[in-house]
XYZ file of C-alpha atoms in Angstrom:
617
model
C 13.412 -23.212 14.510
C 16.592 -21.009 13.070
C 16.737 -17.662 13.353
C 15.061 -15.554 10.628
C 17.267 -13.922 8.406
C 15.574 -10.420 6.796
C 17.426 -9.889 3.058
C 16.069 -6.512 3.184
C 18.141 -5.380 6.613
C 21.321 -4.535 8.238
C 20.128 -4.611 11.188
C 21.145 -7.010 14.441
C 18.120 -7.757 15.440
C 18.457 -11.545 16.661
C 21.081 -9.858 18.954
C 18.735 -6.777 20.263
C 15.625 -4.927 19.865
C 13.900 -1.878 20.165
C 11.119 -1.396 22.290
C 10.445 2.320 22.290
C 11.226 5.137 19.717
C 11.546 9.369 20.907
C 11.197 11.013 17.348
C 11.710 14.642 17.334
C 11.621 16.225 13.795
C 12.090 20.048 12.564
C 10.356 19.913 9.285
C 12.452 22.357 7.453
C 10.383 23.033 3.782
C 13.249 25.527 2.356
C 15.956 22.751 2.084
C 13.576 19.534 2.253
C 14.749 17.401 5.277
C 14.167 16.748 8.285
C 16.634 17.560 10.845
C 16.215 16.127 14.282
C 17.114 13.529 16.402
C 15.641 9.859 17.607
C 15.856 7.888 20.761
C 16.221 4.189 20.966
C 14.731 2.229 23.584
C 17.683 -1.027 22.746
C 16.851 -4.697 24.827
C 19.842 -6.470 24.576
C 18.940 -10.368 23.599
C 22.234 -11.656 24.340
C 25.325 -11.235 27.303
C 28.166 -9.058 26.551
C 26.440 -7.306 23.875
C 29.412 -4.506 22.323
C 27.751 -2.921 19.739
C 24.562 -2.888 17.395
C 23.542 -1.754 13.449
C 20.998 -0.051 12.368
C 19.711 0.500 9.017
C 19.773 4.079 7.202
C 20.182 5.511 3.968
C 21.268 8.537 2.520
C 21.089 9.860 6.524
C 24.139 12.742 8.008
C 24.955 10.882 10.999
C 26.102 13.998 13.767
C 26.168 12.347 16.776
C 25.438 9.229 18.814
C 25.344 8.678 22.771
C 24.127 5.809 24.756
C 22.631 6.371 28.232
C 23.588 10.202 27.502
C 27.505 8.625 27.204
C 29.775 9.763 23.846
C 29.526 6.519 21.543
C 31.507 5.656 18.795
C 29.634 5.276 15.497
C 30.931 4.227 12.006
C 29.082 4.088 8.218
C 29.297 0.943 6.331
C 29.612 0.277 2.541
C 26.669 1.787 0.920
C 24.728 -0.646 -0.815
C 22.553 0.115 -3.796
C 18.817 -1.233 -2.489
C 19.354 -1.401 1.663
C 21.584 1.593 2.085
C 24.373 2.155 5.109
C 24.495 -0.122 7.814
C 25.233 2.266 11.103
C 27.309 0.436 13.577
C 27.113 2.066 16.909
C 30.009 0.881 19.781
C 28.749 0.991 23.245
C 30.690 3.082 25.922
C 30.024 -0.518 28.045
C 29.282 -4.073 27.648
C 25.237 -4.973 27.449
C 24.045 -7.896 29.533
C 21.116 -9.885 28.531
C 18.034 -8.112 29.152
C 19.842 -4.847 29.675
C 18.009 -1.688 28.472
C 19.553 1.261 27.302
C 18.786 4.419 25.490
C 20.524 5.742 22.350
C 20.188 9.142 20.884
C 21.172 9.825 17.376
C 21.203 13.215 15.789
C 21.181 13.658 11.867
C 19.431 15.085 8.971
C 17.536 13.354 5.926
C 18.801 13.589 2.314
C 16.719 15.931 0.356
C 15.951 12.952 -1.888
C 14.773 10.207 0.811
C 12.529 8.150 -0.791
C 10.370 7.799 2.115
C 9.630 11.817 1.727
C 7.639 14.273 -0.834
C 8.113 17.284 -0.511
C 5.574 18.748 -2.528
C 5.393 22.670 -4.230
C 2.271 24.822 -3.480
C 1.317 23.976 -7.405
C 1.464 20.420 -6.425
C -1.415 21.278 -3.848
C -5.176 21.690 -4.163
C -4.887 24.800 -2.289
C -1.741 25.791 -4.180
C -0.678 28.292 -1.250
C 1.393 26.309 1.384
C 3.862 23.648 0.637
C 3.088 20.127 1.514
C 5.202 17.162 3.005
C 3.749 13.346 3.284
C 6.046 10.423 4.108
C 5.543 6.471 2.806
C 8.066 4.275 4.930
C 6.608 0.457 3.430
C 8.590 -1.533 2.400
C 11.456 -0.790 3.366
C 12.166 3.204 3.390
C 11.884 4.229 6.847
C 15.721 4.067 6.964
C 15.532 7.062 4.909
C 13.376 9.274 7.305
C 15.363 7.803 10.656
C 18.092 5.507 11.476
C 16.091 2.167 12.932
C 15.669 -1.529 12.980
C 14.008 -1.229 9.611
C 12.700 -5.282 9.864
C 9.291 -6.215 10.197
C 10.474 -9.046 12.616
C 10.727 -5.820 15.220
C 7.483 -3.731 16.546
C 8.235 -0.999 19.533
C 5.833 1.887 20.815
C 6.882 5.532 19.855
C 6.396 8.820 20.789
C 7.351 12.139 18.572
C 6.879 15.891 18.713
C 7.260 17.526 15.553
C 8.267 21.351 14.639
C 6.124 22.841 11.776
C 5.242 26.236 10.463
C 2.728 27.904 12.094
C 0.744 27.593 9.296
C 0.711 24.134 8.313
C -0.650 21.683 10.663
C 1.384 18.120 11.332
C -0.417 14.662 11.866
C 1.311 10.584 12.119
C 0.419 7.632 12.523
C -0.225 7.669 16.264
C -2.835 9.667 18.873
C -2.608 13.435 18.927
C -1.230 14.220 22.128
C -1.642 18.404 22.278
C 0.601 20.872 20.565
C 2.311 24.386 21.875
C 4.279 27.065 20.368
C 7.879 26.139 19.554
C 10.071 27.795 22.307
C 12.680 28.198 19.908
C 10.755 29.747 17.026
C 7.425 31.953 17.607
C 6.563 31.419 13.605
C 6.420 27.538 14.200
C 4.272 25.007 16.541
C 5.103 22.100 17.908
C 2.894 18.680 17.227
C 3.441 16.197 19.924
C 2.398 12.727 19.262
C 1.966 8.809 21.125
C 1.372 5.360 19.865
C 1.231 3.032 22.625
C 0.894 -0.148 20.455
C 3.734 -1.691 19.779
C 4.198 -1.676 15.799
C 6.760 -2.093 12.748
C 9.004 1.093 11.924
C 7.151 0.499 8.264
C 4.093 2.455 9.557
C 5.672 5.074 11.300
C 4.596 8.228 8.915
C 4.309 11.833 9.303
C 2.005 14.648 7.131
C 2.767 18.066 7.233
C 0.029 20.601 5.554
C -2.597 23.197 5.474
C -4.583 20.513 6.800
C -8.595 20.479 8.317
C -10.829 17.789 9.431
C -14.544 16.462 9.713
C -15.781 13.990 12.046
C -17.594 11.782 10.571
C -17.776 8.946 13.391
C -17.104 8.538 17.192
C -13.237 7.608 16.504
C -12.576 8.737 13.315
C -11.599 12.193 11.620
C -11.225 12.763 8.084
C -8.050 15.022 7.232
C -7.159 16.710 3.917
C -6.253 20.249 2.298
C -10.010 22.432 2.539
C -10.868 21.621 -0.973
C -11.200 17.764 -0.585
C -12.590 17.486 3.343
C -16.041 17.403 2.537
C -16.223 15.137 -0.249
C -13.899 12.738 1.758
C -15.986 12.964 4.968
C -19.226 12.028 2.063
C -17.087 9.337 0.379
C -16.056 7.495 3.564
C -19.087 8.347 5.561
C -19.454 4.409 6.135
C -16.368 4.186 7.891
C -17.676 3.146 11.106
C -20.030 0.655 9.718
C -17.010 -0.919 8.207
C -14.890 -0.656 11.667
C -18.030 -2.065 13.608
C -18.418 -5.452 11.221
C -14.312 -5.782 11.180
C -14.970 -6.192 14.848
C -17.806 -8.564 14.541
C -15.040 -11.112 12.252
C -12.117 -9.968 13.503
C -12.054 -9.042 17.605
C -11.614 -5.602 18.933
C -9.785 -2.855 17.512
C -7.184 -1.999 19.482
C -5.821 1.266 17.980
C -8.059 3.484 19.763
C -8.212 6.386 16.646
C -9.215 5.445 13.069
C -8.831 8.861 11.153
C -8.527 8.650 7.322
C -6.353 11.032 5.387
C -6.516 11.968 1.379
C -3.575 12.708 0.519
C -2.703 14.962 -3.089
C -2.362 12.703 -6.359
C 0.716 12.099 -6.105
C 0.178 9.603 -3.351
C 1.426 6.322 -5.343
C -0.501 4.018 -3.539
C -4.784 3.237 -3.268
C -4.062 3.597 0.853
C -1.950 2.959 3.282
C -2.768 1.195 6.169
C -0.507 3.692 8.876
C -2.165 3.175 12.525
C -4.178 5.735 13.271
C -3.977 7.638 10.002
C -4.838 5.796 7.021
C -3.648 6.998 3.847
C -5.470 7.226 1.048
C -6.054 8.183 -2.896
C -8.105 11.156 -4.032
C -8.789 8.995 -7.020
C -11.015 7.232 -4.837
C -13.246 10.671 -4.834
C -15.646 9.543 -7.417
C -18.444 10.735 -5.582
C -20.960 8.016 -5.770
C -19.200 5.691 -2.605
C -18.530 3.112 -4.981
C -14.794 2.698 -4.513
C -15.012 3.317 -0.816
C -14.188 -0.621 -0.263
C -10.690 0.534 -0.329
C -11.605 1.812 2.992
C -11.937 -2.013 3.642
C -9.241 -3.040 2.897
C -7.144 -0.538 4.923
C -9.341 -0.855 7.941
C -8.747 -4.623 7.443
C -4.995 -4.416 7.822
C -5.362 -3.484 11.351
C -5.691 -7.012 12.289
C -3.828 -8.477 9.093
C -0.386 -6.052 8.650
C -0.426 -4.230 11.556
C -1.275 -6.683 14.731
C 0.441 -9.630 13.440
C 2.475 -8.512 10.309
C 4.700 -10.795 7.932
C 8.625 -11.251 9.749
C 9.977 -10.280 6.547
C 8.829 -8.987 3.318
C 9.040 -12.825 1.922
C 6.285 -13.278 3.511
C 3.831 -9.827 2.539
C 0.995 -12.255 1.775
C 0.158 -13.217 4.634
C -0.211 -9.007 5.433
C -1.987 -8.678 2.036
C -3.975 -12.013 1.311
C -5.230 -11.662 4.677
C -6.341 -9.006 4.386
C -7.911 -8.999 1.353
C -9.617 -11.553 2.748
C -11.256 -10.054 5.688
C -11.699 -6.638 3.239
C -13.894 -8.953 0.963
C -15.629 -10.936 4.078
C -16.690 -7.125 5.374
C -18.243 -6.604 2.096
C -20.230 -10.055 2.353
C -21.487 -8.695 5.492
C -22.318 -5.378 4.335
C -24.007 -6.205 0.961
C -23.976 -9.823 0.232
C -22.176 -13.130 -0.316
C -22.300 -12.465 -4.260
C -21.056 -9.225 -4.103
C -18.091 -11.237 -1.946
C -17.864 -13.898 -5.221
C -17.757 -10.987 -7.828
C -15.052 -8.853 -6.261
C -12.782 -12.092 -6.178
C -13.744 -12.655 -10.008
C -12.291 -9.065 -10.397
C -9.360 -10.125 -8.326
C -8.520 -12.976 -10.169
C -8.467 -11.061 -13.335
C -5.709 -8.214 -11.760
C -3.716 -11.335 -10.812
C -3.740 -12.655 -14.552
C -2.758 -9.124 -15.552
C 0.319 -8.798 -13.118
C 1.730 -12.230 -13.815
C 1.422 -11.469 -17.578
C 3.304 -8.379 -17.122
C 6.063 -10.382 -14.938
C 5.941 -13.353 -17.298
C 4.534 -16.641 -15.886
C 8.329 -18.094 -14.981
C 9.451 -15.034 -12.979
C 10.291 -15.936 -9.207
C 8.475 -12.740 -8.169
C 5.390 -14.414 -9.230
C 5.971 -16.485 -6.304
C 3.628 -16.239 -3.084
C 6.898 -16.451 -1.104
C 9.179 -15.092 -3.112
C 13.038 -15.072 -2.578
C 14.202 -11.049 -1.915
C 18.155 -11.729 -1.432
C 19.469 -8.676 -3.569
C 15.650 -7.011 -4.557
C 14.381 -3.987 -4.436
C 10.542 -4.523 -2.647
C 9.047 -1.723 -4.590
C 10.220 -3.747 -8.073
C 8.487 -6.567 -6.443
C 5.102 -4.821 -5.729
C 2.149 -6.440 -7.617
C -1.131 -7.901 -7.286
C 0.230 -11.213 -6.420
C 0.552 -11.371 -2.903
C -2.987 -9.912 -2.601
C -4.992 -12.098 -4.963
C -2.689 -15.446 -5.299
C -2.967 -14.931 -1.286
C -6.691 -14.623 -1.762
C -6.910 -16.896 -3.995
C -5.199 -19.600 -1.721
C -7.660 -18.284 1.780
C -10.659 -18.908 -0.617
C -9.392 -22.476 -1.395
C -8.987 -23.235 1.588
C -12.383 -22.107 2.724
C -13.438 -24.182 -0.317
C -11.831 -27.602 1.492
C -12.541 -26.723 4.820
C -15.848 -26.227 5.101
C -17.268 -22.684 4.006
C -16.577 -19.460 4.796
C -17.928 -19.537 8.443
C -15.788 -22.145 9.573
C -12.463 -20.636 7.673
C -12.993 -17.046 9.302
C -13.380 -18.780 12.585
C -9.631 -20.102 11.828
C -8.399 -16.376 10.634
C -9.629 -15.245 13.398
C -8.200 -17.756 16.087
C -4.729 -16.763 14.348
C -5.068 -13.084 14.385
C -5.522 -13.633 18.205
C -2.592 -16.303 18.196
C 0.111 -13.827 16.644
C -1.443 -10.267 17.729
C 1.831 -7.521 18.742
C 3.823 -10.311 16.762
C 5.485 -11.330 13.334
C 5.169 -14.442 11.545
C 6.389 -16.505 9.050
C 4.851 -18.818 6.396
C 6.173 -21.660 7.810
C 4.428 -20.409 11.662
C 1.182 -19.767 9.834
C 0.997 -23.221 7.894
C 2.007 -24.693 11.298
C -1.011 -23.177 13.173
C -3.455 -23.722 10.354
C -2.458 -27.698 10.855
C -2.798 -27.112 14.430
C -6.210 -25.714 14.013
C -7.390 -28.137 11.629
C -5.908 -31.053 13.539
C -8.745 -33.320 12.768
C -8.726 -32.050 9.154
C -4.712 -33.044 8.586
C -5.595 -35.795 5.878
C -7.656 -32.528 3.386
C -4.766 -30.071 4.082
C -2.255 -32.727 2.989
C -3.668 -32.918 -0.572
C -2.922 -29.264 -0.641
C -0.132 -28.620 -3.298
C 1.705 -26.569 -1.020
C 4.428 -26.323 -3.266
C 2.619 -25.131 -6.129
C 0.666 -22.739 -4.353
C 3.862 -20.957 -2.653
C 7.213 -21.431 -4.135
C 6.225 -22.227 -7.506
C 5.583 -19.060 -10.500
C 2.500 -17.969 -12.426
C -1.056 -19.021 -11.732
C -2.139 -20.826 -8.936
C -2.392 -24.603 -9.362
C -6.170 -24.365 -8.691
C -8.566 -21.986 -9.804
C -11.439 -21.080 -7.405
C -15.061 -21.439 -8.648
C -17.262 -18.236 -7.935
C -20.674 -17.624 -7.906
C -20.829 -15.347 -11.481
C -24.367 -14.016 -10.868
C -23.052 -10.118 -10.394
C -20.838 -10.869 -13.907
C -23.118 -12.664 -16.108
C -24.395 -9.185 -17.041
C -20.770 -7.694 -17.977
C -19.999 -11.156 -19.779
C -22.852 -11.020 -21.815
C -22.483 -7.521 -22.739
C -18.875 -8.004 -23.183
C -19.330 -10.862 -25.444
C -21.817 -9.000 -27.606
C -18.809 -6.478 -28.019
C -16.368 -8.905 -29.315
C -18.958 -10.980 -31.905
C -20.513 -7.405 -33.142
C -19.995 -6.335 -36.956
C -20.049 -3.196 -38.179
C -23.688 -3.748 -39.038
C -24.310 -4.320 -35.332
C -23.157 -1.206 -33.651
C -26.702 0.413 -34.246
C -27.963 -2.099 -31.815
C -26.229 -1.118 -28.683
C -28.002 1.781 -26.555
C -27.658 3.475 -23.508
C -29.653 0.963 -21.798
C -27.261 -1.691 -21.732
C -25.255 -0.277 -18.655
C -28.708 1.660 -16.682
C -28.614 -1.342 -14.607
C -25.100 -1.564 -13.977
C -23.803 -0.685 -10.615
C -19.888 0.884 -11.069
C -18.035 -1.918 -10.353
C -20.395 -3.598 -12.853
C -18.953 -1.384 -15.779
C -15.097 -1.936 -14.161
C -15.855 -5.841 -14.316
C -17.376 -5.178 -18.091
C -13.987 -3.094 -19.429
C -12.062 -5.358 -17.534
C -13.201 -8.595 -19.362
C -13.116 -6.881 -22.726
C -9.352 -5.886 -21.464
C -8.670 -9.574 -21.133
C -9.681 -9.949 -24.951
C -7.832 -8.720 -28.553
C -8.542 -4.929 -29.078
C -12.072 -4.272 -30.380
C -12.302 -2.440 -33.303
C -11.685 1.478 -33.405
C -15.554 1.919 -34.897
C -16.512 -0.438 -32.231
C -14.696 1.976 -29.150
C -16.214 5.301 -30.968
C -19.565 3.542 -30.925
C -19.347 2.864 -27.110
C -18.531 6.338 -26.624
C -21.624 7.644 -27.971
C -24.163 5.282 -26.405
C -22.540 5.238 -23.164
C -20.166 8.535 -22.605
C -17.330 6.757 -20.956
C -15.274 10.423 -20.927
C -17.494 12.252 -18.803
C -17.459 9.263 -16.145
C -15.535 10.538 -12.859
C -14.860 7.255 -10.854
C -11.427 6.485 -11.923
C -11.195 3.107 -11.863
C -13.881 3.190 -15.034
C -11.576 5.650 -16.310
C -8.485 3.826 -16.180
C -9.818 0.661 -17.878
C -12.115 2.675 -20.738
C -8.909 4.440 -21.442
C -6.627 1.360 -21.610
C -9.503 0.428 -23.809
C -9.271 3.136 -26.215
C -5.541 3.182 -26.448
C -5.045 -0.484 -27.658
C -8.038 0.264 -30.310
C -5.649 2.835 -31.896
C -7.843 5.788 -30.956
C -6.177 9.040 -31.119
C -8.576 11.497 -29.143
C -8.225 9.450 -26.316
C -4.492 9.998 -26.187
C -4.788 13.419 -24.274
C -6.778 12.452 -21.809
C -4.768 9.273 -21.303
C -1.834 11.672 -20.700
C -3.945 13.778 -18.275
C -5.054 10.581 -16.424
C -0.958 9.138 -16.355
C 0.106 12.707 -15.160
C -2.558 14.809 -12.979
C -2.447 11.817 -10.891
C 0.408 9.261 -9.226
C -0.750 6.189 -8.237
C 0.664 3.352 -9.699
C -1.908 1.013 -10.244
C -3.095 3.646 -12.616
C -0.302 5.696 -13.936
C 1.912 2.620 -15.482
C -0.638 0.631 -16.962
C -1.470 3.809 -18.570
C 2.042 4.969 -19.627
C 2.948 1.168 -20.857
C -0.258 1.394 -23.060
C 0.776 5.310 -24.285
C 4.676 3.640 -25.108
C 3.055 0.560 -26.997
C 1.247 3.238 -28.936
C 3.880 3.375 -32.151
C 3.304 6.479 -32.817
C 3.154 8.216 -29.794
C 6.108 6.479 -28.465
C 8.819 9.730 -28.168
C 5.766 11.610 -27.079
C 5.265 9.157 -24.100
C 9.056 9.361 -23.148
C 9.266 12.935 -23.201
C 5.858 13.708 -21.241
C 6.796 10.941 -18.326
C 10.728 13.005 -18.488
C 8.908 16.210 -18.298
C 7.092 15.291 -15.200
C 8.916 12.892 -13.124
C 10.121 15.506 -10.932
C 6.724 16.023 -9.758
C 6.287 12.245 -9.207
C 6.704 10.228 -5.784
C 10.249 8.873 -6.370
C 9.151 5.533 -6.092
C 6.525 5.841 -9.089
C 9.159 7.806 -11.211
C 11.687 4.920 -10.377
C 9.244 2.117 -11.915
C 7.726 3.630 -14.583
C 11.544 4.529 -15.329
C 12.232 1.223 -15.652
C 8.760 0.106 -18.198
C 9.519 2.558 -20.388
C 12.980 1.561 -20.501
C 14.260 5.561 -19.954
C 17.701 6.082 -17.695
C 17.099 5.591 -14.396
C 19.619 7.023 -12.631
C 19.066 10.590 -13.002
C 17.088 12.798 -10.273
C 13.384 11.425 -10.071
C 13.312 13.947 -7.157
C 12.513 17.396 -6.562
C-alpha cells in the first residue's frame, strides 16, 4: 500500500515518529501564552536519518537540542492554513530504530487558535480569568511544536504552572501537584496519559475550577456556579460508560471526568481522553440533551482508539461514532428511540448539504483537503452521511446485532492505531467474506467520493415522529380560522426531543405565517423553554416568519453563547432578515472579540464581513 500522505501536515512522519511527549507549560494570563518547553520522544523509521519537521504556527522558536546536544533549527515559509514547518538538524546521523530526545523551548502567539483566553466577565464567576484549549483539527501546532497528523499517537506527560488560585486539568490522569519552586503565588499541576493518542486531544483548562463525583471514575469539573447542575445533568454517565462496554469492549482510559466549559466553547463536546469537553447549553435541566454525553463517551473507541490517518477520512471517527452513540441509546431506552434520533439526523444532514450546495466536494464522505482549512470543512456530513452509510449497511447485512458485532471486531482490529477508508472497506470485506456478492452491489462510489445526498435513503421506524408530523402538518394546512383550534395539549405528551423533531420538520417547510408563529407562542410558550436546542429551532422559526420580538432574543441566543451549531444558523437567519441586516453585522463586529477564534472566523465568512482583522482578544 503507498505511504499516506496528510494535506493538513508538514510533518516527516513516514520518516520518524514520536512516541512520548514532556509538556511543561507556564500559563502566563497577563500576556496570554504559554511559555514553556516540550520534549520529543523521536523513533527514527529509516537509516541515516539527518533531520526532521515538525508542524507549528505562529510559535517563537528559542531553542532546540537533541539528546541535551545544541541543534540547528530553521522556520519555513509560512503558509496561510498549516503554518511553519520547523526543520530541526541533528548534531548526528539517526539509524533505524534509533531513539532520541528533543527539547524545544518557545512561547505561543497571543492569538493561537488552539487557545481562549477568556476575561473574568467572560466567566460565570466573573472573578478569575479563564484559559481552555481546542487542538482538533488541526491546531495543536499552535499550543506546541509536534507531529500534528493523526497518522501519529505517542503517550505524554506534562506539569503545568498556574496561579495559585486557579486550578489546571488535561486530558490525561492527575498525577499530584506542589508549590512552584520558582514562584510561591503559583502551583504546579503535574499530569500522565499512558495511552498512546493523537496530538489532536492533547488539551489543557486552566480556572477557578471544582468538582463532584458523580460515579466510580468520573468527576464533573466546572466554575462553582455550574458543578451541581452538571453533576444532575450527566448523572447517567456511568450507565452510559457501562453499556459502551457491553457493545464496544473495555474502556481503556482509566478516568472519564466531564468538564463544562463557559459558552464560548464552540463545540457540543469534545471527546479529549480523560476530560471530555462539553457545552453549558446542554444545561437544560431536564437530562434530555445528555445523549451528547453519548456521543463523546462513544469516541473513546471510535476517534480516540483507532482514529481516522488523516482528516480525509473524519467519518470513520464521527460516523462511528455516531453510531455506537445511537446503539447506547437503543440499549438504554429503546430501538425506536434509536430510529427517531437517525430521522433527526438525516434532517441536519439535508440542512448542511443545502447550506454547502449539493455539488460541493466537501459534501463528500471522503473529501479531498489539499489546500483546506478543516474548520471550513466542519459539518454534519461526516456524522450523519457516515451514519447514514453504518445503518445501510446494517440494513444489507443482517440487522443491527450482526453489524455491531462487525464494529466491534474492527475497533479491536485497529485499537492504538489509524486507519484509512480504504483499510476499513478492506476489513469490512474481510469480515463479511461470505457476504462479498451484497457488499458488491454497494455504490461505493456514490456513497464516498460523490456530493450531496446519499444514493440511498434509509427507512426508519417513524413511530416516535408520527406525532411531530402530524402536528407539524396541521401547522402548514391551518387558516387563519384554524388557529383557535390548537391548545396547549398538543405538545403535553411530547418528550423534548419530540418538540426539536416537531420545529425541525416545520424548519424543513416554507415559513408559516407570522399569525400562525404568534399563535404558537401563546398556546405553547416556546420563550420561556430553557433546553436550547428547542430554542434554537423555535427561534430560527420565528425569524424566517418575519417576527420582530423575536429578534432580541435571537441576538441574545447568537451572542451569550458560542457554539456553532447554534450561533451561525442563528446569525445567517438574523443577516437574511432585510431589515435587520446592518444590525446583524454590527452586533457579530461588536462581539467577535469575545468569540472562540474559530467561531468568529466562520461566521466571518457567512456573513460575508472582512476576515482578516483580529477575531482575538
Amino acid at each position: 500500500m503507498a505511504a499516506v500522505v496528510d494535506p493538513c501536515s508538514f510533518s516527516s512522519f513516514s520518516s520518524c515518529v514520536t512516541r512520548h511527549l514532556n509538556l511543561y507549560f507556564h500559563v502566563d494570563f497577563d500576556s496570554h501564552v504559554l511559555r514553556g518547553d516540550v520534549a520529543l520522544t523521536i523513533e527514527a523509521l529509516e537509516d541515516k536519518l539527518p533531520s526532521l519537521i515538525l508542524d507549528t504556527k505562529d510559535l517563537k522558536i528559542s531553542k532546540v537540542t537533541v539528546n541535551d546536544q545544541d541543534a540547528k533549527f530553521s522556520l519555513g515559509t509560512k503558509h496561510n492554513i498549516k503554518g511553519t514547518p520547523l526543520e530541526i538538524t541533528f548534531p548526528f546521523e539517526l539509524s533505524r530504530g534509533q531513539q532520541v530526545i528533543i527539547k524545544i523551548s518557545y512561547e505561543t502567539s497571543p492569538k493561537a487558535f488552539a487557545l481562549q483566553w477568556l476575561t473574568p466577565q467572560q466567566t460565570a464567576g466573573k472573578k478569575h480569568p479563564y484559559l481552555f484549549s481546542q487542538c482538533q483539527a488541526t491546531h495543536c501546532r499552535t499550543m506546541l511544536p509536534c507531529q500534528d497528523t493523526p497518522s501519529i499517537k505517542h503517550t505524554y506527560y506534562a506539569k503545568v504552572s498556574v496561579p495559585k488560585e486557579l486550578v489546571a486539568v488535561m486530558s490525561a490522569i492527575r498525577d499530584g501537584q506542589e508549590e512552584d519552586p520558582h514562584d510561591n503565588n503559583r502551583m504546579i499541576y503535574r499530569f500522565r496519559q499512558p495511552v498512546a493518542m493523537p496530538s489532536y486531544l492533547i488539551a489543557i483548562v486552566v480556572g477557578a475550577l471544582e468538582s463532584r463525583n458523580i460515579g466510580p471514575r468520573t468527576n464533573i469539573w466546572s466554575e462553582k456556579e455550574l458543578v451541581d447542575l452538571g453533576a444532575f445533568e450527566f448523572s447517567e454517565t456511568e450507565t452510559m460508560l457501562k453499556t459502551a462496554e457491553l457493545l464496544a469492549g473495555p474502556y481503556v482510559w482509566g478516568q472519564y471526568d466531564l468538564l463544562v466549559l463557559p459558552p464560548s466553547f464552540p463545540y457540543g463536546g469534545m471527546e479529549n481522553p480523560c476530560l471530555t469537553f462539553v457545552t453549558p447549553t446542554l444545561l437544560a435541566g431536564d437530562r434530555s440533551l445528555s445523549y451528547v454525553i453519548a456521543h463523546e463517551i462513544s469516541h473513546s473507541w471510535t476517534g480516540n482508539l483507532v482514529t481516522n490517518k488523516t482528516w480525509e477520512h473524519f467519518w470513520l471517527n464521527e460516523g462511528h461514532t455516531v453510531y455506537l452513540e445511537r446503539m447506547i441509546a437503543a440499549q438504554m431506552v429503546n430501538e425506536q428511540f434509536r430510529q427517531f434520533k437517525a430521522m433527526g439526523g438525516w434532517k441536519e444532514l439535508q440542512e448542511s448539504i443545502h447550506t454547502f450546495g449539493d455539488k460541493n466536494p466537501l459534501t463528500n464522505l471522503v473529501p479531498n483537503l489539499h489546500e483546506v482549512d478543516t474548520d471550513e470543512a466542519f459539518s454534519s456530513v461526516p456524522y450523519e452521511k457516515g451514519f447514514a452509510l453504518l445503518y445501510h449497511l446494517e440494513e444489507q447485512l443482517g440487522g443491527p446485532e450482526i453489524f455491531m458485532g462487525f464494529v466491534r471486531s474492527y475497533i479491536q482490529m485497529f485499537a492504538y492505531k489509524s486507519v484509512t477508508t480504504e483499510e476499513w472497506k478492506a476489513y469490512l470485506y474481510t469480515y463479511f467474506k461470505d457476504k462479498v456478492d451484497i457488499l458488491n452491489k454497494v455504490d461505493w462510489n456514490g456513497w464516498m467520493h460523490t456530493p450531496g445526498m446519499p444514493p440511498v435513503k434509509p427507512q426508519y421506524d417513524t413511530t416516535l415522529a408520527d406525532a411531530c408530523i402530524e402536528l407539524c402538518q396541521r401547522w402548514i394546512k391551518a387558516k387563519e380560522c384554524d388557529l383557535s383550534s390548537f391548545s396547549p395539549a398538543d405538545m403535553e405528551k411530547m418528550s423534548s426531543h419530540q418538540k426539536i423533531e416537531f420545529l425541525a420538520l416545520l424548519l424543513q417547510e416554507n415559513p408559516i405565517p407570522l399569525s400562525h408563529v404568534k399563535r404558537m407562542q401563546e398556546v405553547y410558550d416556546l420563550n420561556a423553554v430553557k433546553n436550547s436546542e428547542i430554542r434554537f429551532r423555535w427561534l430560527r422559526v420565528c425569524i424566517r416568519a418575519k417576527w420582530e420580538d423575536a429578534v432580541t432574543l435571537a441576538f441574545q441566543m447568537a451572542t451569550e453563547q458560542g457554539r456553532m451549531k447554534f450561533t451561525r444558523p442563528l446569525f445567517r437567519e438574523l443577516y437574511n432578515f432585510e431589515k435587520y441586516r446592518e444590525q446583524t453585522t454590527n452586533t457579530f463586529i461588536n462581539c467577535r472579540a469575545s468569540m472562540h477564534p474559530v467561531t468568529a472566523m466562520l461566521v466571518a465568512k457567512d456573513l460575508k464581513v472582512n476576515s482578516t482583522a483580529s477575531t482575538h482578544l
